[in-house]
PDB file of N, CA and C in Angstrom:
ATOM      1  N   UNK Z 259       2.703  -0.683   4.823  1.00 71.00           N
ATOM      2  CA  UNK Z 259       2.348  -0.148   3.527  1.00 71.00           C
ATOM      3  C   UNK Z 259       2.912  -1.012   2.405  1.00 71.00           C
ATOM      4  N   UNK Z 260       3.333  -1.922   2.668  1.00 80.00           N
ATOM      5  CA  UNK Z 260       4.089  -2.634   1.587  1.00 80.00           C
ATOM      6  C   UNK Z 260       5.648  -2.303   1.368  1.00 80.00           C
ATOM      7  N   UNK Z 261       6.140  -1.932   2.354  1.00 88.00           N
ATOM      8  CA  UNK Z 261       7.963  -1.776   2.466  1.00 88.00           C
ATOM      9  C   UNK Z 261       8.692  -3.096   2.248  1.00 88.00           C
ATOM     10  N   UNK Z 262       7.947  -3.903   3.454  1.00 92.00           N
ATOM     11  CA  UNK Z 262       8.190  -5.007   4.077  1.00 92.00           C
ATOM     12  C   UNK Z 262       8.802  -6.373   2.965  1.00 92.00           C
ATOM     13  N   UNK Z 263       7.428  -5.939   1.967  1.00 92.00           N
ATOM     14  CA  UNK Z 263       7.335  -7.005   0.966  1.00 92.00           C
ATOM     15  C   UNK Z 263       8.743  -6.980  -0.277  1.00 92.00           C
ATOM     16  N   UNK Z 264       8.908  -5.615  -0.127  1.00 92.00           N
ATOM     17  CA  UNK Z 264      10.157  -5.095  -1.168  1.00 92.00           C
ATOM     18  C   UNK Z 264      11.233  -5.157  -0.659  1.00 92.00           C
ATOM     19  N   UNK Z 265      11.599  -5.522   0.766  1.00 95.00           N
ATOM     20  CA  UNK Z 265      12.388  -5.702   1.494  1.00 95.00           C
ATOM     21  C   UNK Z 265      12.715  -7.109   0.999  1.00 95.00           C
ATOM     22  N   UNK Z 266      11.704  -8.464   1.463  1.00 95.00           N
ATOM     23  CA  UNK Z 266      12.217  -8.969   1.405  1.00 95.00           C
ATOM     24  C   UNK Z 266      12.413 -10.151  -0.229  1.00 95.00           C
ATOM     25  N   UNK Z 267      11.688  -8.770  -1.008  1.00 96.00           N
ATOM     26  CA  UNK Z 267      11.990  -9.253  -2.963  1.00 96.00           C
ATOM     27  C   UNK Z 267      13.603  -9.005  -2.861  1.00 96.00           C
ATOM     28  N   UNK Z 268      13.798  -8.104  -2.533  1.00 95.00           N
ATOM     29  CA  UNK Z 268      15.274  -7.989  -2.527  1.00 95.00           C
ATOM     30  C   UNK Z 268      16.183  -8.700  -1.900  1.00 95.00           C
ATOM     31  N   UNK Z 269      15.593  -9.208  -0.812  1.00 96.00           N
ATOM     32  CA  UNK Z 269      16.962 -10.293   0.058  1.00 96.00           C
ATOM     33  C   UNK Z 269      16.512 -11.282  -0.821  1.00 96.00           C
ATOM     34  N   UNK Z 270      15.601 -12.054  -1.654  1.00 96.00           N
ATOM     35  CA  UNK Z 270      15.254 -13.085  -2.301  1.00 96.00           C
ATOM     36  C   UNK Z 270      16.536 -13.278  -3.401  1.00 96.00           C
ATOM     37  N   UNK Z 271      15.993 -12.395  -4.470  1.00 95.00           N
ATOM     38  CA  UNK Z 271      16.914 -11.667  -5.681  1.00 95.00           C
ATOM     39  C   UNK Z 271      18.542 -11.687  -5.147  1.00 95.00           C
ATOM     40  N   UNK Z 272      19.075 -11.342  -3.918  1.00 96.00           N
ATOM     41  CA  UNK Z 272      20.221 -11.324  -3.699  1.00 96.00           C
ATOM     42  C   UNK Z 272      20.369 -13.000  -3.429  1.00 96.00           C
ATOM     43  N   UNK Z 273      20.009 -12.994  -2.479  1.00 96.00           N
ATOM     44  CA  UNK Z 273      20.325 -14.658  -2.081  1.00 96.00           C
ATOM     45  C   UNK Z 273      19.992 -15.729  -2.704  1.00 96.00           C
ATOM     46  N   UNK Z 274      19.499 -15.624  -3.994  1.00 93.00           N
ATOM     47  CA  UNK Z 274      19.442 -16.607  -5.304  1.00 93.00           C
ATOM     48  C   UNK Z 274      20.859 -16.006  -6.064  1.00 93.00           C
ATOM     49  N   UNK Z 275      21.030 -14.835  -5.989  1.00 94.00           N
ATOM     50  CA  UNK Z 275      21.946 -14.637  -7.313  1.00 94.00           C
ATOM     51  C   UNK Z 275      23.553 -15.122  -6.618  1.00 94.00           C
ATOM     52  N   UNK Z 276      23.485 -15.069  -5.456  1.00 94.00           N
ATOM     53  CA  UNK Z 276      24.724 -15.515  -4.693  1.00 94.00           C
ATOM     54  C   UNK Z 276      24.437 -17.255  -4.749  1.00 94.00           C
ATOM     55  N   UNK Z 277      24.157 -17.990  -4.074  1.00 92.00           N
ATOM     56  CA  UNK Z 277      23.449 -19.291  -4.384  1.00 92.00           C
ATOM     57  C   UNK Z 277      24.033 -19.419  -6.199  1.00 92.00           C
ATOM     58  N   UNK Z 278      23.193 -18.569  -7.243  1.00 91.00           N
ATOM     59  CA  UNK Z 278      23.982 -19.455  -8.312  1.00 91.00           C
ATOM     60  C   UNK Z 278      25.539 -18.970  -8.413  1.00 91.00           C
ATOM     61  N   UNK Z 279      25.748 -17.877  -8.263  1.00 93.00           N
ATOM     62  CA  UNK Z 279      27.000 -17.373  -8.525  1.00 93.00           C
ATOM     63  C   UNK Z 279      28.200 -18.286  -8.044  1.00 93.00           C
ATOM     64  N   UNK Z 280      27.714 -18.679  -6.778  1.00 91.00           N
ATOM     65  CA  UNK Z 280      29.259 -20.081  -6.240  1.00 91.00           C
ATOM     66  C   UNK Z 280      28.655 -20.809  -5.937  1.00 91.00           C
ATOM     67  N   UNK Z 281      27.820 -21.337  -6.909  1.00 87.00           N
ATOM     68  CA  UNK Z 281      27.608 -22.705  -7.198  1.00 87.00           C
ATOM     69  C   UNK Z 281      27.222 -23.440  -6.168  1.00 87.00           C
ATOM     70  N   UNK Z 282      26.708 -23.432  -4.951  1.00 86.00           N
ATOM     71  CA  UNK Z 282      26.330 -23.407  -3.721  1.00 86.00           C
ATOM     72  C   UNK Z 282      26.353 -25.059  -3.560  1.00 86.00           C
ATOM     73  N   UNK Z 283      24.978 -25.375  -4.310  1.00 85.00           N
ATOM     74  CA  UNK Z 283      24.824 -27.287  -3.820  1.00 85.00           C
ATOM     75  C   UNK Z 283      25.475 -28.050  -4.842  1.00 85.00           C
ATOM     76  N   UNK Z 284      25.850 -27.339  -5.989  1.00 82.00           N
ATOM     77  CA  UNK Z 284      26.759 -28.263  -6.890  1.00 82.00           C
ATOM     78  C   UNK Z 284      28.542 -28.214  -6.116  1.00 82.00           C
ATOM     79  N   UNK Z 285      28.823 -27.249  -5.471  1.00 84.00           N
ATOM     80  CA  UNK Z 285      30.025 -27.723  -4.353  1.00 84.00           C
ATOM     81  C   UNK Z 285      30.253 -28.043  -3.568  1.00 84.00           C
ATOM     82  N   UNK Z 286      29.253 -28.326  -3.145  1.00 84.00           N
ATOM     83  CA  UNK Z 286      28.943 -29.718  -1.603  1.00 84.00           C
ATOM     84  C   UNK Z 286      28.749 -30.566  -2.380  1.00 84.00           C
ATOM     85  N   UNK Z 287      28.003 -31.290  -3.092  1.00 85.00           N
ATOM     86  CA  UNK Z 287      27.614 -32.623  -3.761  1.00 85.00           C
ATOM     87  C   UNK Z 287      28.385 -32.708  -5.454  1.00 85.00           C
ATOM     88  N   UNK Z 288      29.582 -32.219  -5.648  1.00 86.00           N
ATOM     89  CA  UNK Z 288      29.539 -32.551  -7.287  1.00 86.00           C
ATOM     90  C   UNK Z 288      29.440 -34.004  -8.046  1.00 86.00           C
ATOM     91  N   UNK Z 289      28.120 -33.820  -8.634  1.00 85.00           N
ATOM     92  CA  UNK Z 289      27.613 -34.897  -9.499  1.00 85.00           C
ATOM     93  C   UNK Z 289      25.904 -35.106  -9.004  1.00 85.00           C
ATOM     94  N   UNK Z 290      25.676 -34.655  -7.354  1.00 86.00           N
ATOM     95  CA  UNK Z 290      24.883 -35.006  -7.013  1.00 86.00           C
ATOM     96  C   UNK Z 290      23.670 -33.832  -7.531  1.00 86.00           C
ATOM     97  N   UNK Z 291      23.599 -32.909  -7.560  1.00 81.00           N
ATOM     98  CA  UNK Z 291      22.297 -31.813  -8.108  1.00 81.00           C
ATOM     99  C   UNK Z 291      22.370 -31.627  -9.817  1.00 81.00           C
ATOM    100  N   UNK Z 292      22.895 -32.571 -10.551  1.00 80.00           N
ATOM    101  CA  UNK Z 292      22.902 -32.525 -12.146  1.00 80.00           C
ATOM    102  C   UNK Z 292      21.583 -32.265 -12.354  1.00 80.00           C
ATOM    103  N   UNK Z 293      20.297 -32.758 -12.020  1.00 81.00           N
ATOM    104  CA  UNK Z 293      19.078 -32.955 -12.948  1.00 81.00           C
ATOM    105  C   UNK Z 293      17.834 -32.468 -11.710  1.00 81.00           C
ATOM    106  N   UNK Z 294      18.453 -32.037 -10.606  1.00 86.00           N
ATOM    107  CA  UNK Z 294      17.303 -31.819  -9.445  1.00 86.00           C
ATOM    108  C   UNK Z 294      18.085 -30.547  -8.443  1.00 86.00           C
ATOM    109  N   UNK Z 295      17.331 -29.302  -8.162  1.00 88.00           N
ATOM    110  CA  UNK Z 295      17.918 -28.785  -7.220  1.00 88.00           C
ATOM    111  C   UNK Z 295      19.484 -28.079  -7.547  1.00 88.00           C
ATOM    112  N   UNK Z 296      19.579 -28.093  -8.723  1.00 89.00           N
ATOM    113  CA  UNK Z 296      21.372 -27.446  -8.868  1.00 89.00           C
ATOM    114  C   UNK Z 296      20.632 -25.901  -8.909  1.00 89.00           C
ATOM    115  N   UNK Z 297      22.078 -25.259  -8.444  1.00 88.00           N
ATOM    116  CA  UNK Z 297      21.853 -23.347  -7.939  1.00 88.00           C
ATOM    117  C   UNK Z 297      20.980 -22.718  -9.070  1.00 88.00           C
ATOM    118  N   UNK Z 298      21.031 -23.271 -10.552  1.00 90.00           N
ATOM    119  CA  UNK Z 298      20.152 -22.510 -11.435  1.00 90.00           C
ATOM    120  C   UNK Z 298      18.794 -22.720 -11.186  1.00 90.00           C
ATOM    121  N   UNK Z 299      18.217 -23.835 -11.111  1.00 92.00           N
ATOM    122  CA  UNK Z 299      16.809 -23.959 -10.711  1.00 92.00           C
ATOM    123  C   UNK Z 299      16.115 -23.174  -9.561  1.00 92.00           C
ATOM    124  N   UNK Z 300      17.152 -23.333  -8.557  1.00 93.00           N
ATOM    125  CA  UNK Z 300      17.126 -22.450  -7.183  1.00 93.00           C
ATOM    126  C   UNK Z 300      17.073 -21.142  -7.415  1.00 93.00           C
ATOM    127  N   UNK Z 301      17.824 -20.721  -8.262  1.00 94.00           N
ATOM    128  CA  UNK Z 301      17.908 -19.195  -8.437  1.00 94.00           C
ATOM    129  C   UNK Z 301      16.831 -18.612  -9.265  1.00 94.00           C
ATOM    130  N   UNK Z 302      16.169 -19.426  -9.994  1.00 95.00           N
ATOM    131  CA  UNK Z 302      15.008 -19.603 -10.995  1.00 95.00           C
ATOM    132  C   UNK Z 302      14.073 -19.294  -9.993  1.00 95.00           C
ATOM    133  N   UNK Z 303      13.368 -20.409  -8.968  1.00 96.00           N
ATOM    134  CA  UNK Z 303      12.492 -20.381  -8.316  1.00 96.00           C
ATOM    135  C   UNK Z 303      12.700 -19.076  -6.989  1.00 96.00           C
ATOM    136  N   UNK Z 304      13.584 -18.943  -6.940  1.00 96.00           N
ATOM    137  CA  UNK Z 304      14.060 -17.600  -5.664  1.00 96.00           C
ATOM    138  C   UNK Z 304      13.811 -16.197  -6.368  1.00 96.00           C
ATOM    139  N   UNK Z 305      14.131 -16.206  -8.135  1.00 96.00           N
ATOM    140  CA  UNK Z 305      13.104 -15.232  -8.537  1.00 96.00           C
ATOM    141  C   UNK Z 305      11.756 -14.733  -8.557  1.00 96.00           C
ATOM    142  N   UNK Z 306      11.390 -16.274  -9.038  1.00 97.00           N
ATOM    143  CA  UNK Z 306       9.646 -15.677  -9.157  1.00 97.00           C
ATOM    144  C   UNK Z 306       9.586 -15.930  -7.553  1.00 97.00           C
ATOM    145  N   UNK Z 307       9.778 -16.056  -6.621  1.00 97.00           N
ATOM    146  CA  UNK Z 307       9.402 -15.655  -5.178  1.00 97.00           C
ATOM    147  C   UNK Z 307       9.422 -14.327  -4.642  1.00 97.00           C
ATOM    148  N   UNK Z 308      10.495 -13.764  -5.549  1.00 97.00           N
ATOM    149  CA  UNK Z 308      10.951 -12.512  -5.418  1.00 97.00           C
ATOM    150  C   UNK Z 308       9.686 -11.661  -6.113  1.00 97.00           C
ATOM    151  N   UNK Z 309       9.696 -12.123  -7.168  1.00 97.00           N
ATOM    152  CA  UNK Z 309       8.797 -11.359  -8.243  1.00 97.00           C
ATOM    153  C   UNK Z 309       7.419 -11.356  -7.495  1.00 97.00           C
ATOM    154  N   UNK Z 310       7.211 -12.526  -6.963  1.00 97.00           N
ATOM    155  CA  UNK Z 310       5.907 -12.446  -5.864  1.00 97.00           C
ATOM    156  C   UNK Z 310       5.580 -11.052  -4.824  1.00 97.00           C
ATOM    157  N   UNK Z 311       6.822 -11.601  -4.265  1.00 96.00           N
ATOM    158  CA  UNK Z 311       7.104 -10.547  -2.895  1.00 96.00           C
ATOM    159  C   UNK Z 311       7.000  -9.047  -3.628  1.00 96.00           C
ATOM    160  N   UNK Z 312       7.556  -8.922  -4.619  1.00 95.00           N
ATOM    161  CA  UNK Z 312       7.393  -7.758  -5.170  1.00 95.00           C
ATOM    162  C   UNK Z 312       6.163  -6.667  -5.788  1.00 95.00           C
ATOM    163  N   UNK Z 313       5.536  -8.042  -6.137  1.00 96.00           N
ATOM    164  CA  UNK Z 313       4.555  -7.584  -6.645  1.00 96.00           C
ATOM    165  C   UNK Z 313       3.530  -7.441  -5.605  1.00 96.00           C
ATOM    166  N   UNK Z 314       3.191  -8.066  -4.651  1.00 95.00           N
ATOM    167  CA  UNK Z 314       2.223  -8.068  -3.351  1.00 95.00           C
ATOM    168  C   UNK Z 314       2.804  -6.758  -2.707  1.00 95.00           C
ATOM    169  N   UNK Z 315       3.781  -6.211  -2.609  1.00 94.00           N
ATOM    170  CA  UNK Z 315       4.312  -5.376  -2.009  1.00 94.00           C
ATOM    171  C   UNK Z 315       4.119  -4.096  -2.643  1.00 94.00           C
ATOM    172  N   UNK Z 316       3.951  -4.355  -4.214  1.00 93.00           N
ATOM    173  CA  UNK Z 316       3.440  -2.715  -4.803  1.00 93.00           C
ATOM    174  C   UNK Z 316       1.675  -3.095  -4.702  1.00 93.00           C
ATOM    175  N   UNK Z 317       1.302  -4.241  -4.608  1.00 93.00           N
ATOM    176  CA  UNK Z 317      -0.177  -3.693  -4.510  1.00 93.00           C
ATOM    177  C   UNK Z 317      -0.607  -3.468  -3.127  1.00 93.00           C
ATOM    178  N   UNK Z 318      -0.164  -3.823  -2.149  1.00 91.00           N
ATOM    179  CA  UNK Z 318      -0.001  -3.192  -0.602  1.00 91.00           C
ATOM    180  C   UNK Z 318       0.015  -1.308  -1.084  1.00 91.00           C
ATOM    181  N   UNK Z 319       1.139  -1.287  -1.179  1.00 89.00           N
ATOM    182  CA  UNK Z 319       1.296   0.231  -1.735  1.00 89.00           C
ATOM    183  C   UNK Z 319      -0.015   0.687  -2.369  1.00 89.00           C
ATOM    184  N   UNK Z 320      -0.319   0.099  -3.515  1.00 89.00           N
ATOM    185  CA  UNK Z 320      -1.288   1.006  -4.297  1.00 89.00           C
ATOM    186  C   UNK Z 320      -2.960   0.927  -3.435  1.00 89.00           C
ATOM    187  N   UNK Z 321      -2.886   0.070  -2.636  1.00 88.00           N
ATOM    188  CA  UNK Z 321      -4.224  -0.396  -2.156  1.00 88.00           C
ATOM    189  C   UNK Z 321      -3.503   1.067  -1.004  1.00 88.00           C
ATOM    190  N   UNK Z 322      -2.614   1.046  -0.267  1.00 86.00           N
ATOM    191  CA  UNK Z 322      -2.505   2.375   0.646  1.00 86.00           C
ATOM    192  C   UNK Z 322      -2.852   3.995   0.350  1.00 86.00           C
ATOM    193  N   UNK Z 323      -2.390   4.043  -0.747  1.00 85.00           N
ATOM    194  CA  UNK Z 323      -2.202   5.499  -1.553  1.00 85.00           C
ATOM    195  C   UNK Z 323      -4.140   5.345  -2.203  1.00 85.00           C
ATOM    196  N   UNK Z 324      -4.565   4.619  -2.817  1.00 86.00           N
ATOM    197  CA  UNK Z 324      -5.849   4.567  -2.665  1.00 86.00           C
ATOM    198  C   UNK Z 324      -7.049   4.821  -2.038  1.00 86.00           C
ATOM    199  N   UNK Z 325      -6.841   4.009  -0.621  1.00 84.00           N
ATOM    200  CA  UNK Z 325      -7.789   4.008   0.035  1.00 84.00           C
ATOM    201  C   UNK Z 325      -7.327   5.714   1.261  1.00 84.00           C
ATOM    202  N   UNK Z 326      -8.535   6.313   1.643  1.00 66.00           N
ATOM    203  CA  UNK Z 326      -8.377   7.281   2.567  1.00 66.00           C
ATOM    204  C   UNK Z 326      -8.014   6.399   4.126  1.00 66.00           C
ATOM    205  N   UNK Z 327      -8.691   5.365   4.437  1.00 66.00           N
ATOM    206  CA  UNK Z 327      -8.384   4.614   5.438  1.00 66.00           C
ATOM    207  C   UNK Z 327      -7.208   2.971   5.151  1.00 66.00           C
ATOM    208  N   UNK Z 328      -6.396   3.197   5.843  1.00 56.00           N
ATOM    209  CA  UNK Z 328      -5.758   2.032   5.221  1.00 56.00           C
ATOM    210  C   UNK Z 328      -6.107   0.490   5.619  1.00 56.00           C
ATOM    211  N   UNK Z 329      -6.993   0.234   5.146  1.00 62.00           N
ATOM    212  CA  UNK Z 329      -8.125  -1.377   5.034  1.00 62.00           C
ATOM    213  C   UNK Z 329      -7.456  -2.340   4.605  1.00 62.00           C
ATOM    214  N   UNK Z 330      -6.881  -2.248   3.512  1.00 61.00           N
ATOM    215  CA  UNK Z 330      -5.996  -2.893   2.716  1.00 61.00           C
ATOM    216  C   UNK Z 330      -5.519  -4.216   2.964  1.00 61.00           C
TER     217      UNK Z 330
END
């Protein structure tokens, strides 16, 4: 029904916000992720993945609660 998808918006959203929070590839490489790949960009793009997952996951839902047969 679209659980699945909200499941995994949420491990996204977590595991970007951890990733920027300790600084993840800027403390293995310091100097090396300045302008490519440092935890903010990552955490940037791990959102709207999230925001993806999220959103496919409420229209799963609404396409369920919709339809009498679930086609969806």
């Amino acid at each position: 029904m679209g659980f699945g998808w909200l499941l995994v918006s949420g491990c996204l959203y977590i595991f970007g916000a951890l990733l920027y929070a300790n600084r993840i590839p800027e403390r293995l490489g310091p100097g090396q992720f300045d302008y490519f790949f440092a935890s903010h960009q990552i955490f940037h793009f791990l959102v709207v993945l999230a925001a993806f997952a999220h959103y496919t996951g409420a229209l799963k839902a609404l396409c369920y609660r919709l339809s009498a047969s679930t086609m969806c």
